[in-house]
PDB file of N, CA and C in Angstrom:
ATOM      1  N   MET A  37      35.153 -53.173  -9.026  1.00 49.00           N
ATOM      2  CA  MET A  37      33.892 -53.388  -9.675  1.00 49.00           C
ATOM      3  C   MET A  37      32.743 -52.767  -8.908  1.00 49.00           C
ATOM      4  N   SER A  38      32.767 -52.880  -7.610  1.00 50.00           N
ATOM      5  CA  SER A  38      31.648 -52.353  -6.832  1.00 50.00           C
ATOM      6  C   SER A  38      31.579 -50.837  -6.943  1.00 50.00           C
ATOM      7  N   GLY A  39      32.702 -50.153  -7.182  1.00 51.00           N
ATOM      8  CA  GLY A  39      32.692 -48.706  -7.361  1.00 51.00           C
ATOM      9  C   GLY A  39      31.870 -48.299  -8.560  1.00 51.00           C
ATOM     10  N   GLY A  40      31.935 -49.074  -9.615  1.00 54.00           N
ATOM     11  CA  GLY A  40      31.156 -48.793 -10.815  1.00 54.00           C
ATOM     12  C   GLY A  40      29.662 -48.954 -10.563  1.00 54.00           C
ATOM     13  N   VAL A  41      29.306 -49.923  -9.755  1.00 55.00           N
ATOM     14  CA  VAL A  41      27.895 -50.150  -9.439  1.00 55.00           C
ATOM     15  C   VAL A  41      27.347 -48.975  -8.641  1.00 55.00           C
ATOM     16  N   VAL A  42      28.129 -48.466  -7.689  1.00 56.00           N
ATOM     17  CA  VAL A  42      27.691 -47.324  -6.884  1.00 56.00           C
ATOM     18  C   VAL A  42      27.506 -46.099  -7.771  1.00 56.00           C
ATOM     19  N   THR A  43      28.438 -45.879  -8.688  1.00 63.00           N
ATOM     20  CA  THR A  43      28.341 -44.734  -9.594  1.00 63.00           C
ATOM     21  C   THR A  43      27.087 -44.832 -10.446  1.00 63.00           C
ATOM     22  N   LYS A  44      26.820 -46.012 -10.999  1.00 67.00           N
ATOM     23  CA  LYS A  44      25.622 -46.191 -11.818  1.00 67.00           C
ATOM     24  C   LYS A  44      24.369 -45.960 -10.978  1.00 67.00           C
ATOM     25  N   GLY A  45      24.395 -46.424  -9.739  1.00 66.00           N
ATOM     26  CA  GLY A  45      23.252 -46.218  -8.847  1.00 66.00           C
ATOM     27  C   GLY A  45      23.028 -44.743  -8.578  1.00 66.00           C
ATOM     28  N   ARG A  46      24.118 -44.021  -8.367  1.00 71.00           N
ATOM     29  CA  ARG A  46      24.004 -42.569  -8.128  1.00 71.00           C
ATOM     30  C   ARG A  46      23.498 -41.859  -9.374  1.00 71.00           C
ATOM     31  N   GLU A  47      24.026 -42.267 -10.550  1.00 70.00           N
ATOM     32  CA  GLU A  47      23.571 -41.652 -11.801  1.00 70.00           C
ATOM     33  C   GLU A  47      22.074 -41.888 -11.994  1.00 70.00           C
ATOM     34  N   ARG A  48      21.637 -43.108 -11.700  1.00 71.00           N
ATOM     35  CA  ARG A  48      20.218 -43.437 -11.841  1.00 71.00           C
ATOM     36  C   ARG A  48      19.390 -42.606 -10.859  1.00 71.00           C
ATOM     37  N   GLN A  49      19.894 -42.472  -9.641  1.00 70.00           N
ATOM     38  CA  GLN A  49      19.181 -41.686  -8.633  1.00 70.00           C
ATOM     39  C   GLN A  49      19.141 -40.216  -9.039  1.00 70.00           C
ATOM     40  N   ASP A  50      20.252 -39.696  -9.571  1.00 67.00           N
ATOM     41  CA  ASP A  50      20.281 -38.317 -10.045  1.00 67.00           C
ATOM     42  C   ASP A  50      19.270 -38.112 -11.171  1.00 67.00           C
ATOM     43  N   GLN A  51      19.181 -39.091 -12.076  1.00 68.00           N
ATOM     44  CA  GLN A  51      18.216 -38.989 -13.174  1.00 68.00           C
ATOM     45  C   GLN A  51      16.793 -38.990 -12.622  1.00 68.00           C
ATOM     46  N   GLN A  52      16.538 -39.863 -11.642  1.00 68.00           N
ATOM     47  CA  GLN A  52      15.200 -39.912 -11.045  1.00 68.00           C
ATOM     48  C   GLN A  52      14.888 -38.611 -10.324  1.00 68.00           C
ATOM     49  N   ASN A  53      15.873 -38.058  -9.617  1.00 69.00           N
ATOM     50  CA  ASN A  53      15.668 -36.783  -8.937  1.00 69.00           C
ATOM     51  C   ASN A  53      15.378 -35.681  -9.944  1.00 69.00           C
ATOM     52  N   GLY A  54      16.076 -35.703 -11.068  1.00 65.00           N
ATOM     53  CA  GLY A  54      15.825 -34.727 -12.121  1.00 65.00           C
ATOM     54  C   GLY A  54      14.418 -34.872 -12.677  1.00 65.00           C
ATOM     55  N   GLN A  55      13.978 -36.105 -12.857  1.00 65.00           N
ATOM     56  CA  GLN A  55      12.625 -36.343 -13.351  1.00 65.00           C
ATOM     57  C   GLN A  55      11.608 -35.891 -12.314  1.00 65.00           C
ATOM     58  N   ASN A  56      11.881 -36.140 -11.032  1.00 68.00           N
ATOM     59  CA  ASN A  56      10.980 -35.695  -9.982  1.00 68.00           C
ATOM     60  C   ASN A  56      10.893 -34.181  -9.956  1.00 68.00           C
ATOM     61  N   SER A  57      12.021 -33.504 -10.155  1.00 72.00           N
ATOM     62  CA  SER A  57      12.021 -32.050 -10.191  1.00 72.00           C
ATOM     63  C   SER A  57      11.193 -31.544 -11.359  1.00 72.00           C
ATOM     64  N   LYS A  58      11.357 -32.171 -12.514  1.00 71.00           N
ATOM     65  CA  LYS A  58      10.570 -31.774 -13.681  1.00 71.00           C
ATOM     66  C   LYS A  58       9.086 -32.003 -13.410  1.00 71.00           C
ATOM     67  N   THR A  59       8.777 -33.126 -12.797  1.00 88.00           N
ATOM     68  CA  THR A  59       7.387 -33.429 -12.488  1.00 88.00           C
ATOM     69  C   THR A  59       6.828 -32.394 -11.521  1.00 88.00           C
ATOM     70  N   MET A  60       7.606 -32.008 -10.532  1.00 87.00           N
ATOM     71  CA  MET A  60       7.154 -30.999  -9.576  1.00 87.00           C
ATOM     72  C   MET A  60       6.950 -29.661 -10.286  1.00 87.00           C
ATOM     73  N   GLU A  61       7.863 -29.310 -11.190  1.00 88.00           N
ATOM     74  CA  GLU A  61       7.725 -28.068 -11.953  1.00 88.00           C
ATOM     75  C   GLU A  61       6.488 -28.118 -12.839  1.00 88.00           C
ATOM     76  N   GLN A  62       6.270 -29.266 -13.479  1.00 90.00           N
ATOM     77  CA  GLN A  62       5.089 -29.416 -14.335  1.00 90.00           C
ATOM     78  C   GLN A  62       3.816 -29.304 -13.505  1.00 90.00           C
ATOM     79  N   ASN A  63       3.805 -29.926 -12.335  1.00 90.00           N
ATOM     80  CA  ASN A  63       2.642 -29.838 -11.452  1.00 90.00           C
ATOM     81  C   ASN A  63       2.397 -28.396 -11.043  1.00 90.00           C
ATOM     82  N   HIS A  64       3.473 -27.686 -10.721  1.00 91.00           N
ATOM     83  CA  HIS A  64       3.348 -26.280 -10.325  1.00 91.00           C
ATOM     84  C   HIS A  64       2.793 -25.458 -11.481  1.00 91.00           C
ATOM     85  N   ASP A  65       3.311 -25.695 -12.687  1.00 93.00           N
ATOM     86  CA  ASP A  65       2.831 -24.974 -13.869  1.00 93.00           C
ATOM     87  C   ASP A  65       1.354 -25.274 -14.122  1.00 93.00           C
ATOM     88  N   GLU A  66       0.972 -26.547 -13.992  1.00 93.00           N
ATOM     89  CA  GLU A  66      -0.424 -26.924 -14.206  1.00 93.00           C
ATOM     90  C   GLU A  66      -1.321 -26.270 -13.161  1.00 93.00           C
ATOM     91  N   GLU A  67      -0.855 -26.206 -11.923  1.00 95.00           N
ATOM     92  CA  GLU A  67      -1.631 -25.556 -10.867  1.00 95.00           C
ATOM     93  C   GLU A  67      -1.798 -24.070 -11.169  1.00 95.00           C
ATOM     94  N   GLN A  68      -0.744 -23.444 -11.686  1.00 95.00           N
ATOM     95  CA  GLN A  68      -0.817 -22.025 -12.025  1.00 95.00           C
ATOM     96  C   GLN A  68      -1.812 -21.787 -13.161  1.00 95.00           C
ATOM     97  N   VAL A  69      -1.819 -22.686 -14.143  1.00 96.00           N
ATOM     98  CA  VAL A  69      -2.765 -22.568 -15.257  1.00 96.00           C
ATOM     99  C   VAL A  69      -4.193 -22.732 -14.739  1.00 96.00           C
ATOM    100  N   GLN A  70      -4.406 -23.734 -13.885  1.00 96.00           N
ATOM    101  CA  GLN A  70      -5.738 -23.955 -13.333  1.00 96.00           C
ATOM    102  C   GLN A  70      -6.191 -22.759 -12.503  1.00 96.00           C
ATOM    103  N   LEU A  71      -5.284 -22.185 -11.746  1.00 96.00           N
ATOM    104  CA  LEU A  71      -5.618 -21.009 -10.937  1.00 96.00           C
ATOM    105  C   LEU A  71      -5.974 -19.834 -11.830  1.00 96.00           C
ATOM    106  N   ALA A  72      -5.214 -19.635 -12.888  1.00 97.00           N
ATOM    107  CA  ALA A  72      -5.495 -18.541 -13.825  1.00 97.00           C
ATOM    108  C   ALA A  72      -6.851 -18.746 -14.491  1.00 97.00           C
ATOM    109  N   GLU A  73      -7.149 -19.989 -14.868  1.00 97.00           N
ATOM    110  CA  GLU A  73      -8.447 -20.283 -15.483  1.00 97.00           C
ATOM    111  C   GLU A  73      -9.583 -20.039 -14.499  1.00 97.00           C
ATOM    112  N   ALA A  74      -9.389 -20.440 -13.247  1.00 97.00           N
ATOM    113  CA  ALA A  74     -10.416 -20.224 -12.219  1.00 97.00           C
ATOM    114  C   ALA A  74     -10.632 -18.731 -11.987  1.00 97.00           C
ATOM    115  N   ASN A  75      -9.537 -17.976 -11.946  1.00 96.00           N
ATOM    116  CA  ASN A  75      -9.656 -16.522 -11.761  1.00 96.00           C
ATOM    117  C   ASN A  75     -10.375 -15.888 -12.941  1.00 96.00           C
ATOM    118  N   SER A  76     -10.074 -16.340 -14.136  1.00 97.00           N
ATOM    119  CA  SER A  76     -10.718 -15.816 -15.330  1.00 97.00           C
ATOM    120  C   SER A  76     -12.212 -16.117 -15.304  1.00 97.00           C
ATOM    121  N   LEU A  77     -12.565 -17.336 -14.925  1.00 96.00           N
ATOM    122  CA  LEU A  77     -13.962 -17.723 -14.834  1.00 96.00           C
ATOM    123  C   LEU A  77     -14.683 -16.890 -13.781  1.00 96.00           C
ATOM    124  N   THR A  78     -14.031 -16.665 -12.657  1.00 97.00           N
ATOM    125  CA  THR A  78     -14.606 -15.849 -11.591  1.00 97.00           C
ATOM    126  C   THR A  78     -14.870 -14.436 -12.081  1.00 97.00           C
ATOM    127  N   LEU A  79     -13.908 -13.857 -12.786  1.00 97.00           N
ATOM    128  CA  LEU A  79     -14.093 -12.509 -13.315  1.00 97.00           C
ATOM    129  C   LEU A  79     -15.212 -12.460 -14.345  1.00 97.00           C
ATOM    130  N   THR A  80     -15.303 -13.477 -15.180  1.00 97.00           N
ATOM    131  CA  THR A  80     -16.362 -13.544 -16.183  1.00 97.00           C
ATOM    132  C   THR A  80     -17.723 -13.635 -15.512  1.00 97.00           C
ATOM    133  N   MET A  81     -17.824 -14.479 -14.506  1.00 97.00           N
ATOM    134  CA  MET A  81     -19.088 -14.622 -13.787  1.00 97.00           C
ATOM    135  C   MET A  81     -19.453 -13.324 -13.071  1.00 97.00           C
ATOM    136  N   ARG A  82     -18.469 -12.702 -12.460  1.00 97.00           N
ATOM    137  CA  ARG A  82     -18.709 -11.445 -11.753  1.00 97.00           C
ATOM    138  C   ARG A  82     -19.199 -10.370 -12.719  1.00 97.00           C
ATOM    139  N   SER A  83     -18.565 -10.291 -13.887  1.00 98.00           N
ATOM    140  CA  SER A  83     -18.981  -9.314 -14.898  1.00 98.00           C
ATOM    141  C   SER A  83     -20.413  -9.580 -15.341  1.00 98.00           C
ATOM    142  N   GLY A  84     -20.732 -10.837 -15.550  1.00 97.00           N
ATOM    143  CA  GLY A  84     -22.090 -11.206 -15.959  1.00 97.00           C
ATOM    144  C   GLY A  84     -23.113 -10.834 -14.899  1.00 97.00           C
ATOM    145  N   LEU A  85     -22.790 -11.119 -13.645  1.00 98.00           N
ATOM    146  CA  LEU A  85     -23.710 -10.781 -12.549  1.00 98.00           C
ATOM    147  C   LEU A  85     -23.880  -9.271 -12.406  1.00 98.00           C
ATOM    148  N   GLU A  86     -22.804  -8.538 -12.597  1.00 98.00           N
ATOM    149  CA  GLU A  86     -22.900  -7.078 -12.520  1.00 98.00           C
ATOM    150  C   GLU A  86     -23.787  -6.537 -13.635  1.00 98.00           C
ATOM    151  N   ALA A  87     -23.668  -7.108 -14.827  1.00 98.00           N
ATOM    152  CA  ALA A  87     -24.499  -6.683 -15.956  1.00 98.00           C
ATOM    153  C   ALA A  87     -25.971  -6.991 -15.682  1.00 98.00           C
ATOM    154  N   ILE A  88     -26.243  -8.161 -15.141  1.00 98.00           N
ATOM    155  CA  ILE A  88     -27.615  -8.535 -14.802  1.00 98.00           C
ATOM    156  C   ILE A  88     -28.170  -7.609 -13.723  1.00 98.00           C
ATOM    157  N   SER A  89     -27.360  -7.332 -12.718  1.00 98.00           N
ATOM    158  CA  SER A  89     -27.795  -6.428 -11.637  1.00 98.00           C
ATOM    159  C   SER A  89     -28.126  -5.049 -12.180  1.00 98.00           C
ATOM    160  N   LYS A  90     -27.296  -4.555 -13.083  1.00 98.00           N
ATOM    161  CA  LYS A  90     -27.550  -3.235 -13.682  1.00 98.00           C
ATOM    162  C   LYS A  90     -28.848  -3.257 -14.458  1.00 98.00           C
ATOM    163  N   GLU A  91     -29.059  -4.310 -15.210  1.00 98.00           N
ATOM    164  CA  GLU A  91     -30.294  -4.412 -15.986  1.00 98.00           C
ATOM    165  C   GLU A  91     -31.512  -4.445 -15.062  1.00 98.00           C
ATOM    166  N   ILE A  92     -31.435  -5.159 -13.973  1.00 98.00           N
ATOM    167  CA  ILE A  92     -32.540  -5.205 -13.006  1.00 98.00           C
ATOM    168  C   ILE A  92     -32.799  -3.813 -12.429  1.00 98.00           C
ATOM    169  N   ARG A  93     -31.727  -3.105 -12.068  1.00 97.00           N
ATOM    170  CA  ARG A  93     -31.890  -1.735 -11.542  1.00 97.00           C
ATOM    171  C   ARG A  93     -32.560  -0.836 -12.576  1.00 97.00           C
ATOM    172  N   ASP A  94     -32.105  -0.944 -13.819  1.00 97.00           N
ATOM    173  CA  ASP A  94     -32.691  -0.129 -14.887  1.00 97.00           C
ATOM    174  C   ASP A  94     -34.178  -0.453 -15.076  1.00 97.00           C
ATOM    175  N   LEU A  95     -34.511  -1.738 -15.043  1.00 97.00           N
ATOM    176  CA  LEU A  95     -35.918  -2.136 -15.205  1.00 97.00           C
ATOM    177  C   LEU A  95     -36.764  -1.644 -14.034  1.00 97.00           C
ATOM    178  N   LYS A  96     -36.220  -1.701 -12.820  1.00 96.00           N
ATOM    179  CA  LYS A  96     -36.948  -1.193 -11.648  1.00 96.00           C
ATOM    180  C   LYS A  96     -37.214   0.304 -11.811  1.00 96.00           C
ATOM    181  N   THR A  97     -36.192   1.016 -12.258  1.00 96.00           N
ATOM    182  CA  THR A  97     -36.350   2.462 -12.471  1.00 96.00           C
ATOM    183  C   THR A  97     -37.419   2.726 -13.513  1.00 96.00           C
ATOM    184  N   GLU A  98     -37.399   1.955 -14.586  1.00 95.00           N
ATOM    185  CA  GLU A  98     -38.385   2.137 -15.653  1.00 95.00           C
ATOM    186  C   GLU A  98     -39.801   1.822 -15.155  1.00 95.00           C
ATOM    187  N   ILE A  99     -39.945   0.792 -14.352  1.00 94.00           N
ATOM    188  CA  ILE A  99     -41.251   0.425 -13.810  1.00 94.00           C
ATOM    189  C   ILE A  99     -41.774   1.513 -12.883  1.00 94.00           C
ATOM    190  N   LYS A 100     -40.897   2.092 -12.071  1.00 92.00           N
ATOM    191  CA  LYS A 100     -41.304   3.154 -11.144  1.00 92.00           C
ATOM    192  C   LYS A 100     -41.820   4.375 -11.912  1.00 92.00           C
ATOM    193  N   ARG A 101     -41.285   4.634 -13.083  1.00 89.00           N
ATOM    194  CA  ARG A 101     -41.699   5.791 -13.879  1.00 89.00           C
ATOM    195  C   ARG A 101     -43.106   5.614 -14.441  1.00 89.00           C
ATOM    196  N   THR A 102     -43.502   4.392 -14.658  1.00 77.00           N
ATOM    197  CA  THR A 102     -44.819   4.170 -15.278  1.00 77.00           C
ATOM    198  C   THR A 102     -45.935   4.019 -14.282  1.00 77.00           C
TER     199      THR A 102
END
């Protein structure tokens, strides 16, 4: 009888380990998504700042001409 209890305990532990692995994979996937979103936001902000900088340079050039 005790052999059956050990087997059930191992099966339960294996299931928990499998769930922990899935949770770790899900956490890793979520971290990758967050990183991709942060990188995208950074690129968007950088593009916006570059556009603003160009506009400022153009306006300075135009002011110097007048």
